[in-house]
Coordinates of C-alpha atoms in Angstrom, one line a residue:
X7 CA -35.7 74.0 -95.2
X8 CA -38.2 76.5 -93.6
X9 CA -41.5 76.4 -95.7
X10 CA -42.3 80.2 -96.0
X11 CA -45.4 81.6 -97.0
X12 CA -46.3 81.4 -100.6
X13 CA -48.1 84.0 -102.6
X14 CA -48.9 81.9 -105.5
X15 CA -52.4 81.0 -104.5
X16 CA -51.9 77.4 -106.5
X17 CA -49.6 76.6 -103.8
X18 CA -52.1 76.8 -101.1
X19 CA -54.8 74.2 -99.9
X20 CA -58.5 75.0 -100.3
X21 CA -60.8 75.1 -97.4
X22 CA -61.9 71.4 -98.2
X23 CA -58.3 70.1 -98.6
X24 CA -57.1 71.7 -95.4
X25 CA -60.2 70.2 -93.7
X26 CA -59.3 66.6 -94.9
X27 CA -55.5 67.4 -93.9
X28 CA -56.5 68.5 -90.4
X29 CA -58.9 65.5 -89.8
X30 CA -56.3 62.9 -91.0
X31 CA -53.2 64.5 -88.9
X32 CA -55.5 64.4 -85.8
X33 CA -55.3 60.8 -86.1
X34 CA -51.4 60.4 -86.0
X35 CA -49.2 60.2 -83.1
X36 CA -46.3 62.5 -82.7
X37 CA -43.9 60.1 -84.3
X38 CA -46.3 59.4 -87.1
X39 CA -46.7 63.1 -87.6
X40 CA -43.0 63.4 -88.0
X41 CA -42.7 60.5 -90.4
X42 CA -45.7 62.1 -92.6
X43 CA -43.8 65.5 -92.5
X44 CA -40.7 63.9 -94.0
X45 CA -42.7 62.0 -96.4
X46 CA -44.6 65.2 -97.7
X47 CA -41.5 67.1 -98.0
X48 CA -39.7 64.4 -99.8
X49 CA -42.8 64.0 -102.2
X50 CA -42.7 67.7 -103.0
X51 CA -38.9 67.4 -104.0
X52 CA -39.7 64.4 -106.0
X53 CA -43.5 64.2 -107.1
X54 CA -42.9 61.2 -109.4
X55 CA -41.4 59.0 -106.8
X56 CA -42.4 57.2 -103.7
X57 CA -39.9 58.7 -101.4
X58 CA -40.1 57.8 -97.8
X59 CA -38.2 59.8 -95.2
X60 CA -35.2 58.2 -93.6
X61 CA -35.3 56.1 -90.4
X62 CA -33.4 58.6 -88.8
X63 CA -36.3 61.2 -89.5
X64 CA -38.9 59.0 -88.3
X65 CA -37.4 58.2 -85.0
X66 CA -35.6 61.7 -84.4
X67 CA -35.6 62.5 -80.5
X68 CA -37.7 65.6 -79.4
X69 CA -39.0 67.3 -76.3
X70 CA -42.6 66.6 -75.3
X71 CA -44.2 68.7 -72.6
X72 CA -47.3 67.3 -71.0
X73 CA -49.2 69.6 -68.5
X74 CA -52.1 69.0 -66.2
X75 CA -53.9 72.2 -65.2
X76 CA -57.0 72.8 -63.0
X77 CA -56.9 76.6 -63.2
X78 CA -54.3 77.4 -65.9
X79 CA -51.2 77.9 -63.9
X80 CA -49.5 74.6 -65.2
X81 CA -50.7 75.4 -68.8
X82 CA -49.0 78.8 -68.6
X83 CA -45.7 77.5 -67.3
X84 CA -45.8 74.9 -70.1
X85 CA -46.3 77.5 -72.6
X86 CA -43.5 79.5 -71.3
X87 CA -41.3 76.2 -71.4
X88 CA -42.5 75.4 -74.9
X89 CA -41.5 78.9 -76.0
X90 CA -38.0 78.8 -74.5
X91 CA -37.4 75.2 -76.0
X92 CA -38.3 76.5 -79.4
X93 CA -36.0 79.7 -79.0
X94 CA -33.2 77.2 -78.2
X95 CA -33.8 75.4 -81.6
X96 CA -35.4 72.2 -80.0
X97 CA -38.3 70.3 -82.0
X98 CA -41.1 70.3 -79.1
X99 CA -44.7 69.1 -78.8
X100 CA -47.1 70.4 -75.8
X101 CA -50.0 68.5 -75.0
X102 CA -52.7 68.7 -72.2
X103 CA -52.7 65.4 -70.6
X104 CA -56.2 64.8 -71.5
X105 CA -55.3 64.8 -75.2
X106 CA -52.2 62.7 -74.9
X107 CA -52.4 58.6 -74.9
X108 CA -50.4 57.1 -72.3
X109 CA -49.2 54.4 -74.2
X110 CA -47.0 56.9 -76.6
X111 CA -44.8 57.5 -73.9
X112 CA -42.7 54.5 -74.9
X113 CA -42.0 56.3 -78.0
X114 CA -40.9 59.4 -76.6
X115 CA -37.2 60.3 -75.6
X116 CA -37.7 63.4 -73.3
X117 CA -40.8 64.4 -71.5
X118 CA -41.5 67.5 -69.1
X119 CA -44.2 67.0 -66.8
X120 CA -45.9 70.1 -65.5
X121 CA -48.7 69.6 -63.1
X122 CA -50.9 71.0 -60.3
X123 CA -52.7 69.1 -57.6
X124 CA -56.5 69.2 -57.2
X125 CA -58.2 69.1 -53.8
X126 CA -56.7 66.9 -51.5
X127 CA -53.8 65.3 -53.3
X128 CA -56.0 64.4 -56.5
X129 CA -54.7 65.1 -60.0
X130 CA -56.5 67.9 -62.0
X131 CA -59.3 66.7 -64.1
X132 CA -57.5 66.9 -67.3
X133 CA -54.6 64.4 -65.7
X134 CA -56.9 61.9 -64.3
X135 CA -56.8 59.5 -67.1
X136 CA -53.2 59.6 -67.6
X137 CA -52.4 59.6 -64.0
X138 CA -54.7 56.4 -63.7
X139 CA -53.0 54.5 -66.6
X140 CA -49.5 55.0 -65.4
X141 CA -50.4 53.6 -62.1
X142 CA -52.0 50.6 -63.9
X143 CA -50.7 47.2 -65.0
X144 CA -51.1 48.5 -68.7
X145 CA -48.4 51.1 -68.4
X146 CA -45.5 50.2 -70.6
X147 CA -41.9 50.1 -69.2
X148 CA -40.1 53.3 -70.3
X149 CA -36.3 52.5 -70.1
X150 CA -35.4 54.9 -72.7
X151 CA -37.4 57.7 -71.5
X152 CA -35.8 61.0 -69.7
X153 CA -38.0 63.2 -67.8
X154 CA -38.3 65.8 -65.2
X155 CA -41.4 66.9 -63.2
X156 CA -42.6 70.6 -62.1
X157 CA -45.1 70.1 -59.4
X158 CA -47.3 73.2 -58.5
X159 CA -49.2 73.2 -55.2
X160 CA -49.9 75.0 -51.8
X161 CA -47.9 74.2 -48.9
X162 CA -51.0 75.0 -46.6
X163 CA -52.8 71.9 -47.8
X164 CA -51.7 68.3 -46.4
X165 CA -50.9 66.7 -49.9
X166 CA -48.7 69.3 -51.0
X167 CA -47.9 68.8 -54.9
X168 CA -49.0 65.3 -54.5
X169 CA -49.7 64.8 -58.2
X170 CA -46.2 65.8 -59.2
X171 CA -44.8 63.5 -56.7
X172 CA -47.0 60.5 -58.0
X173 CA -46.0 61.2 -61.6
X174 CA -42.2 61.4 -60.6
X175 CA -42.7 57.9 -58.6
X176 CA -44.8 56.3 -61.4
X177 CA -42.4 57.3 -64.1
X178 CA -39.4 56.2 -62.1
X179 CA -40.9 52.8 -61.4
X180 CA -41.6 52.4 -65.0
X181 CA -37.8 52.6 -65.8
X182 CA -37.5 56.2 -66.8
X183 CA -34.5 58.4 -65.9
X184 CA -34.9 61.5 -64.3
X185 CA -33.1 64.5 -66.1
X186 CA -33.1 66.6 -62.8
X187 CA -34.8 66.2 -59.6
X188 CA -38.6 67.1 -59.2
X189 CA -39.3 70.6 -58.3
X190 CA -42.2 71.3 -55.6
X191 CA -43.4 74.7 -56.2
X192 CA -45.7 76.8 -53.6
X193 CA -48.0 79.6 -54.5
X194 CA -45.1 81.8 -55.5
X195 CA -44.1 79.6 -58.4
X196 CA -42.9 81.9 -60.9
X197 CA -39.1 82.2 -60.2
X198 CA -38.8 78.3 -59.1
X199 CA -40.4 77.4 -62.3
X200 CA -38.0 79.7 -64.2
X201 CA -35.0 78.2 -62.6
X202 CA -36.4 74.7 -63.3
X203 CA -36.9 75.6 -67.0
X204 CA -33.4 77.1 -67.4
X205 CA -31.9 74.1 -65.8
X206 CA -33.8 71.3 -67.3
X207 CA -33.7 72.7 -71.1
X208 CA -29.9 72.9 -70.5
X209 CA -30.1 69.1 -69.7
X210 CA -32.2 68.5 -72.6
X211 CA -30.1 70.6 -75.2
X212 CA -27.1 68.5 -74.0
X213 CA -28.9 65.3 -75.1
X214 CA -30.8 66.6 -78.2
X215 CA -29.5 68.1 -81.3
X216 CA -31.1 71.1 -82.2
X217 CA -33.7 70.3 -84.7
X218 CA -33.2 71.4 -88.5
X219 CA -36.5 69.5 -89.5
X220 CA -38.7 71.1 -92.2
X221 CA -41.6 73.3 -90.4
X222 CA -44.8 73.4 -92.1
X223 CA -47.1 76.1 -90.4
X224 CA -50.9 75.2 -91.0
X225 CA -53.5 77.9 -90.4
X226 CA -55.4 77.8 -87.2
X227 CA -58.9 76.8 -86.9
X228 CA -61.1 79.8 -87.2
X229 CA -62.2 79.4 -83.6
X230 CA -58.8 79.9 -82.4
X231 CA -57.8 82.9 -84.6
X232 CA -59.7 85.9 -82.9
X233 CA -57.7 88.4 -81.5
X234 CA -56.8 88.2 -78.0
X235 CA -56.1 90.9 -75.3
X236 CA -52.9 92.0 -74.4
X237 CA -53.6 91.8 -70.9
X238 CA -52.6 88.6 -68.5
X239 CA -51.3 87.9 -65.2
X240 CA -47.9 89.3 -66.2
X241 CA -49.6 92.3 -67.6
X242 CA -52.8 92.8 -65.6
X243 CA -55.3 95.5 -66.8
X244 CA -56.2 98.4 -64.6
X245 CA -60.0 98.4 -64.2
X246 CA -62.5 100.5 -62.3
X247 CA -65.1 99.6 -59.8
X248 CA -68.4 100.1 -61.1
X249 CA -70.5 98.9 -58.1
X250 CA -69.9 97.2 -54.7
X251 CA -73.0 96.1 -53.0
X252 CA -73.6 94.2 -50.0
X253 CA -76.2 91.3 -50.9
X254 CA -76.5 89.5 -47.4
X255 CA -78.9 91.1 -44.8
X256 CA -78.3 93.4 -42.1
X257 CA -78.5 90.7 -39.4
X258 CA -76.5 88.0 -41.4
X259 CA -73.5 86.4 -39.8
X260 CA -71.7 87.1 -43.2
X261 CA -70.7 89.8 -45.5
X262 CA -71.1 89.1 -49.0
X263 CA -70.9 91.7 -51.7
X264 CA -71.8 91.7 -55.3
X265 CA -68.9 93.6 -57.3
X266 CA -69.1 94.8 -60.6
X267 CA -66.0 95.8 -62.5
X268 CA -65.7 97.8 -65.9
X269 CA -63.5 96.1 -68.5
X270 CA -64.1 98.7 -71.3
X271 CA -61.2 99.1 -74.1
X272 CA -59.4 96.1 -72.6
X273 CA -60.2 93.6 -75.2
X274 CA -60.6 91.1 -72.2
X275 CA -62.9 88.3 -73.0
X276 CA -64.0 85.2 -70.7
X277 CA -66.4 82.3 -70.6
X278 CA -68.8 81.3 -67.6
X279 CA -66.7 79.1 -65.3
X280 CA -63.4 81.3 -65.8
X281 CA -62.0 82.9 -62.6
X282 CA -61.0 86.7 -62.3
X283 CA -57.4 87.3 -60.8
X284 CA -57.2 90.2 -58.6
X285 CA -54.0 91.8 -57.5
X286 CA -54.8 92.8 -54.0
X287 CA -52.9 95.6 -51.8
X288 CA -52.3 94.9 -48.1
X289 CA -53.7 97.3 -45.4
X290 CA -51.7 100.1 -44.8
X291 CA -52.8 100.0 -41.1
X292 CA -51.7 96.5 -40.8
X293 CA -48.4 97.5 -42.4
X294 CA -47.7 100.2 -39.7
X295 CA -48.7 97.7 -36.9
X296 CA -46.0 95.3 -38.3
X297 CA -43.2 97.9 -38.7
X298 CA -44.1 99.1 -35.0
X299 CA -43.9 95.5 -33.6
X300 CA -40.5 95.0 -35.3
X301 CA -39.3 98.6 -34.4
X302 CA -38.7 99.4 -38.1
X303 CA -38.9 102.5 -40.2
X304 CA -41.5 102.0 -42.9
X305 CA -39.7 104.9 -45.0
X306 CA -36.5 102.7 -45.0
X307 CA -35.2 101.8 -48.5
X308 CA -35.3 98.0 -49.3
X309 CA -34.6 95.9 -52.4
X310 CA -37.4 93.8 -53.9
X311 CA -36.7 91.9 -57.0
X312 CA -33.8 93.9 -57.8
X313 CA -36.0 97.0 -57.3
X314 CA -35.3 99.7 -54.8
X315 CA -38.6 100.8 -52.7
X316 CA -39.6 101.6 -49.4
X317 CA -40.4 99.1 -46.6
X318 CA -44.0 100.3 -46.7
X319 CA -44.6 100.1 -50.2
X320 CA -43.0 96.7 -50.2
X321 CA -45.3 95.4 -47.3
X322 CA -48.4 97.1 -49.2
X323 CA -48.0 95.9 -52.7
X324 CA -45.2 93.3 -53.1
X325 CA -45.2 90.9 -49.8
X326 CA -47.3 88.4 -48.4
X327 CA -48.3 89.4 -44.8
X328 CA -51.7 88.0 -44.3
X329 CA -51.0 84.2 -45.3
X330 CA -48.0 82.1 -43.9
X331 CA -46.0 79.6 -46.0
X332 CA -43.4 77.0 -45.1
X333 CA -40.6 78.8 -46.6
X334 CA -41.3 82.1 -44.7
X335 CA -41.5 80.1 -41.4
X336 CA -38.5 78.3 -42.0
X337 CA -36.7 81.5 -42.5
X338 CA -38.1 83.2 -39.5
X339 CA -37.1 80.1 -37.5
X340 CA -33.4 80.8 -38.2
X341 CA -33.8 84.5 -37.2
X342 CA -35.9 83.8 -34.0
X343 CA -33.8 80.9 -32.6
X344 CA -36.7 79.6 -30.8
X345 CA -36.7 75.9 -29.7
X346 CA -40.5 75.7 -29.7
X347 CA -40.7 76.8 -33.4
X348 CA -37.8 74.8 -34.7
X349 CA -39.6 71.6 -33.0
X350 CA -42.9 72.8 -34.7
X351 CA -41.3 72.6 -38.2
X352 CA -40.8 69.0 -37.7
X353 CA -44.5 68.4 -37.3
X354 CA -46.5 68.5 -40.4
X355 CA -49.8 68.6 -38.6
X356 CA -49.0 71.7 -36.2
X357 CA -47.3 73.4 -39.2
X358 CA -50.3 73.4 -41.3
X359 CA -52.6 74.6 -38.6
X360 CA -50.1 77.3 -38.0
X361 CA -50.1 78.4 -41.9
X362 CA -53.9 78.3 -41.8
X363 CA -54.5 79.8 -38.3
X364 CA -52.6 83.2 -38.3
X365 CA -51.3 86.1 -40.0
X366 CA -47.5 87.1 -40.1
X367 CA -48.1 89.8 -37.3
X368 CA -49.5 87.1 -34.9
X369 CA -46.8 84.7 -35.6
X370 CA -44.2 87.5 -35.2
X371 CA -45.7 88.3 -32.0
X372 CA -45.5 84.8 -30.6
X373 CA -42.0 84.0 -32.0
X374 CA -40.2 87.4 -31.8
X375 CA -37.1 87.9 -33.6
X376 CA -34.8 91.2 -34.1
X377 CA -34.5 91.8 -37.8
X378 CA -33.8 94.6 -40.2
X379 CA -36.1 95.8 -42.9
X380 CA -34.1 94.0 -45.4
X381 CA -34.2 90.6 -43.6
X382 CA -38.0 91.0 -43.2
X383 CA -38.3 91.5 -47.1
X384 CA -36.1 88.4 -47.7
X385 CA -38.3 86.6 -45.2
X386 CA -41.6 87.2 -46.6
X387 CA -43.2 85.5 -49.8
X388 CA -44.3 87.6 -52.9
X389 CA -47.8 88.7 -52.6
X390 CA -49.6 86.7 -55.1
X391 CA -53.1 87.4 -57.0
X392 CA -56.2 85.8 -55.6
X393 CA -58.6 84.0 -57.9
X394 CA -62.6 84.5 -57.9
X395 CA -65.2 82.4 -59.7
X396 CA -66.9 84.9 -62.3
X397 CA -70.4 85.6 -61.5
X398 CA -71.4 87.0 -64.9
X399 CA -71.5 86.2 -68.8
X400 CA -70.4 88.5 -71.4
X401 CA -73.3 87.6 -73.2
X402 CA -75.3 89.4 -70.8
X403 CA -73.0 92.2 -69.1
X404 CA -70.7 92.7 -72.2
X405 CA -67.5 94.8 -71.1
X406 CA -68.1 94.1 -67.4
X407 CA -67.2 91.4 -64.9
X408 CA -69.0 90.4 -61.8
X409 CA -67.8 88.8 -58.6
X410 CA -69.4 87.6 -55.4
X411 CA -67.1 88.1 -52.6
X412 CA -67.6 87.0 -49.1
X413 CA -65.5 88.8 -46.2
X414 CA -63.0 86.4 -44.6
X415 CA -62.8 87.9 -41.1
X416 CA -61.9 86.6 -37.7
X417 CA -60.6 87.4 -34.2
X418 CA -57.2 86.9 -32.9
X419 CA -57.5 88.0 -29.1
X420 CA -58.9 91.7 -29.3
X421 CA -57.4 92.0 -32.8
X422 CA -59.8 91.6 -35.9
X423 CA -58.0 89.8 -38.8
X424 CA -59.2 90.4 -42.6
X425 CA -58.5 88.3 -45.6
X426 CA -56.0 90.2 -47.9
X427 CA -58.2 90.2 -51.0
X428 CA -61.7 90.2 -49.4
X429 CA -60.8 92.9 -47.1
X430 CA -59.2 94.9 -49.9
X431 CA -62.1 94.5 -52.2
X432 CA -64.9 95.0 -49.6
X433 CA -63.3 97.2 -46.9
X434 CA -61.2 99.4 -49.1
X435 CA -62.5 99.7 -52.6
X436 CA -65.3 102.0 -53.6
X437 CA -67.1 102.9 -56.8
X438 CA -64.4 104.5 -59.2
X439 CA -61.6 103.1 -57.3
X440 CA -59.0 101.0 -59.6
X441 CA -57.9 97.3 -59.2
X442 CA -55.6 95.2 -61.5
X443 CA -57.1 92.1 -62.9
X444 CA -56.8 89.4 -65.4
X445 CA -58.6 86.3 -66.7
X446 CA -57.5 82.9 -65.4
X447 CA -59.3 80.5 -68.1
X448 CA -60.5 77.3 -66.7
X449 CA -61.5 74.7 -69.4
X450 CA -62.1 72.3 -66.6
X451 CA -65.4 74.1 -65.6
X452 CA -67.3 74.6 -68.5
X453 CA -71.0 74.4 -69.7
X454 CA -71.9 71.3 -72.0
X455 CA -71.2 72.1 -75.5
X456 CA -74.7 70.8 -76.5
X457 CA -77.3 73.4 -75.4
X458 CA -79.7 70.6 -75.2
X459 CA -77.7 68.8 -72.3
X460 CA -79.1 69.2 -68.9
X461 CA -77.2 70.7 -66.0
X462 CA -77.1 70.0 -62.2
X463 CA -75.4 72.8 -60.3
X464 CA -74.4 72.5 -56.7
X465 CA -73.4 75.9 -55.1
X466 CA -73.7 77.0 -51.5
X467 CA -72.9 80.2 -50.3
X468 CA -70.5 82.3 -52.5
X469 CA -70.2 78.8 -54.5
X470 CA -73.1 79.9 -56.4
X471 CA -71.2 82.7 -58.5
X472 CA -70.5 80.8 -61.4
X473 CA -73.7 79.2 -62.0
X474 CA -75.1 82.9 -62.0
X475 CA -72.7 83.1 -65.1
X476 CA -74.0 79.6 -66.3
X477 CA -77.6 80.6 -66.3
X478 CA -77.0 84.2 -67.8
X479 CA -75.2 82.5 -70.9
X480 CA -77.7 79.8 -71.2
X481 CA -80.6 82.4 -71.2
X482 CA -78.7 84.5 -73.8
X483 CA -78.3 81.4 -76.0
X484 CA -81.7 80.3 -75.5
X485 CA -80.4 76.9 -74.5
X486 CA -83.2 74.2 -74.4
X487 CA -81.3 72.1 -71.8
X488 CA -82.9 71.7 -68.4
X489 CA -81.1 73.6 -65.4
X490 CA -81.3 72.4 -61.8
X491 CA -79.7 74.4 -59.0
X492 CA -79.1 73.5 -55.4
X493 CA -78.1 76.3 -53.2
X494 CA -77.5 76.5 -49.5
X495 CA -76.6 78.9 -46.7
X496 CA -77.5 79.9 -43.2
X497 CA -80.8 81.6 -43.4
X498 CA -83.5 82.2 -46.0
X499 CA -84.2 85.9 -45.1
X500 CA -80.5 86.9 -44.6
X501 CA -78.5 84.8 -46.8
X502 CA -80.5 84.1 -49.9
X503 CA -77.8 85.6 -52.6
X504 CA -79.5 86.6 -55.7
X505 CA -82.6 85.6 -54.7
X506 CA -84.8 87.8 -57.1
X507 CA -82.7 86.7 -60.0
X508 CA -83.3 83.1 -59.2
X509 CA -87.0 83.6 -58.9
X510 CA -87.2 85.2 -62.3
X511 CA -85.3 82.3 -63.9
X512 CA -87.7 80.1 -62.3
X513 CA -90.8 81.9 -63.6
X514 CA -89.2 82.1 -67.1
X515 CA -88.5 78.4 -67.1
X516 CA -84.7 79.0 -67.9
X517 CA -84.0 77.5 -64.3
X518 CA -85.9 74.2 -64.3
X519 CA -86.0 73.9 -60.8
X520 CA -84.1 75.0 -57.5
X521 CA -83.6 73.3 -54.3
X522 CA -82.5 75.4 -51.3
X523 CA -81.2 74.4 -47.8
X524 CA -81.0 77.1 -45.0
X525 CA -79.0 75.4 -42.2
X526 CA -80.2 77.6 -39.4
X527 CA -83.9 77.9 -40.3
X528 CA -84.9 74.9 -38.3
X529 CA -83.6 73.0 -35.2
X530 CA -81.9 70.3 -37.2
X531 CA -79.5 71.5 -39.7
X532 CA -80.2 71.0 -43.3
X533 CA -77.2 71.3 -45.9
X534 CA -77.3 70.9 -49.8
X535 CA -76.2 67.3 -49.4
X536 CA -79.1 66.5 -47.6
X537 CA -81.3 67.8 -50.2
X538 CA -79.6 66.2 -53.0
X539 CA -80.2 62.8 -51.2
X540 CA -83.8 63.6 -50.9
X541 CA -84.1 63.9 -54.5
X542 CA -81.7 61.1 -55.2
X543 CA -84.0 59.1 -57.5
X544 CA -84.4 62.2 -60.0
X545 CA -80.8 63.2 -59.7
X546 CA -79.4 59.8 -60.9
X547 CA -82.2 59.8 -63.4
X548 CA -80.7 63.1 -64.7
X549 CA -77.2 61.6 -64.7
X550 CA -78.1 58.5 -66.6
X551 CA -79.9 61.1 -69.2
X552 CA -76.7 62.6 -69.8
X553 CA -76.8 65.7 -67.3
X554 CA -73.4 67.5 -66.5
X555 CA -72.8 67.8 -62.8
X556 CA -71.1 70.9 -61.1
X557 CA -69.8 71.6 -57.8
X558 CA -68.4 75.0 -56.6
X559 CA -67.5 76.0 -53.2
X560 CA -65.7 75.0 -50.0
X561 CA -63.2 71.8 -50.6
X562 CA -62.6 71.0 -47.1
X563 CA -66.2 70.0 -46.0
X564 CA -68.9 70.9 -48.4
X565 CA -67.4 69.2 -51.6
X566 CA -66.5 66.1 -49.6
X567 CA -69.9 65.8 -48.2
X568 CA -71.7 66.3 -51.8
X569 CA -69.2 63.7 -53.0
X570 CA -70.3 61.3 -50.5
X571 CA -73.8 61.9 -51.2
X572 CA -73.5 61.4 -54.7
X573 CA -71.8 57.9 -54.0
X574 CA -74.7 57.0 -51.8
X575 CA -77.2 58.2 -54.5
X576 CA -75.7 56.2 -57.5
X577 CA -75.3 53.2 -55.0
X578 CA -78.9 53.3 -54.1
X579 CA -80.6 54.2 -57.1
X580 CA -78.1 52.7 -59.7
X581 CA -77.9 49.4 -57.6
X582 CA -74.1 49.5 -57.4
X583 CA -71.5 48.8 -54.8
X584 CA -69.6 51.9 -53.3
X585 CA -66.6 50.9 -55.3
X586 CA -68.8 50.8 -58.6
X587 CA -70.4 54.3 -57.6
X588 CA -66.8 55.7 -57.4
X589 CA -65.9 54.4 -60.6
X590 CA -69.2 55.9 -62.0
X591 CA -68.2 59.3 -60.8
X592 CA -64.5 58.7 -62.0
X593 CA -66.0 58.2 -65.5
X594 CA -67.9 61.2 -65.4
X595 CA -65.1 63.3 -64.5
X596 CA -62.9 62.1 -67.2
X597 CA -65.7 62.7 -69.6
X598 CA -66.0 66.4 -68.5
X599 CA -69.6 65.7 -67.1
X600 CA -68.4 65.9 -63.4
X601 CA -66.4 69.2 -62.7
X602 CA -65.4 70.9 -59.6
X603 CA -64.3 74.5 -58.8
X604 CA -63.4 74.2 -55.1
X605 CA -61.1 76.0 -52.8

């Protein structure tokens, strides 16, 4: 029986009763909640009798979805799978891994794991505890568990989809049985994820009886009941550029732009720490060069995702031509019939260097193939949105969103190559031009809930962007917690991003202190990690006093070097071994006091 809304106010819980029910229910495991649901339903039918639900109700098989998400992609897929499962009549529960107790897996019958991989093979922050638990001696045997894993990743990284592989291996070792093989998804994950969803839910449905359990819908907490925008990654908002201003000096080696975008009438809201998704367009001149190289007519009609369009439009708005991936290289190798390329595919390191080193046009020049327009389209991956850390707080800028974008540019012979999104935003968009955008919420990069908590922010170069949003937000809230910013770049005179703003915050006391490292202003290069170590005693004292620590920027070098500096600081000033310092930082991450936004 589905419990429907009752217009009789006497049937509703008052505010205090609802609060008590929510507090109690949060203490229950999923199985205990199922038991309690049956018990209460029976109680309502027989108020004078102490009737307990049947054993069948308390042990009813159901589907549990666990997701680990750093930027929101895995969470989004989990939500779609949950909706599809419910539409198929299944009883389903969905949990962020950070909110799920690993020991409860022994009570589960069917689990779907959806996870991204963070950094170099690390689990996302909200999956760390569960990942560690399943790899420990405390993990229970799981002979009655059926599972499947969907792994999200980026094949340009060495440890592609490693966290998904880890969960698959650990669950298997604990005796769980795979419903279907693990699927490893690249950046273009939407269709593989949908195919996995359809396959695995069919397998689950064949094993589970569609639930006919009573459903009780409780009102959501007021904090979650606010109206949300209709715009999303699947339905982006077409926004207008308000400003696009260079903020590095004339003689800088870098081009960095401050970009302001109008969100008026969109209903879009975001928090400091979130990212803005940008749907870029490829350069029309680059598209013409590719067509000329392959001797193709840009006006020729092609089919992309069952939609007819011209080759030119497909290459501009639908397909990836500035970033290679493994699937495209494999498909091209079959067309090129090139022994060198075939050999390269067997060498993971060389393949990674190729993916990260050249764009499609340079790849096609080196490994030529005669292809038709439709074959070219079938070879290339779908053009994916790019994410940029938001550099503003809506408490300050209201219906705007600000970005700090560095131009990606390099030479290939005599040819200049630009990054797809940075070239689009910086070189081709001007004031009043339009761009399609959406918000990618990042609950793993958030200011402390307590405004009195101190923060240490480490953001060299464009990595300083989210900390501009942090300080704007804390200023608007008049938060009393201290704020310490470490910033670095090449030179003081040319690359001190937002210098005037930081100086104003320092003067007002809203920024407690700022340490800067300009690597090329002296003979010996100095970086943010050097500044950290120089202030190691005080940094450790802040951490011991409860400060939250944040890093944003380059993953491959800066984040590694800063992490190592933190280990040295904790070892020296906390009198700990390197292993104990690692554990110290791990606990900070689990407790959301050490958060990273790295790329």
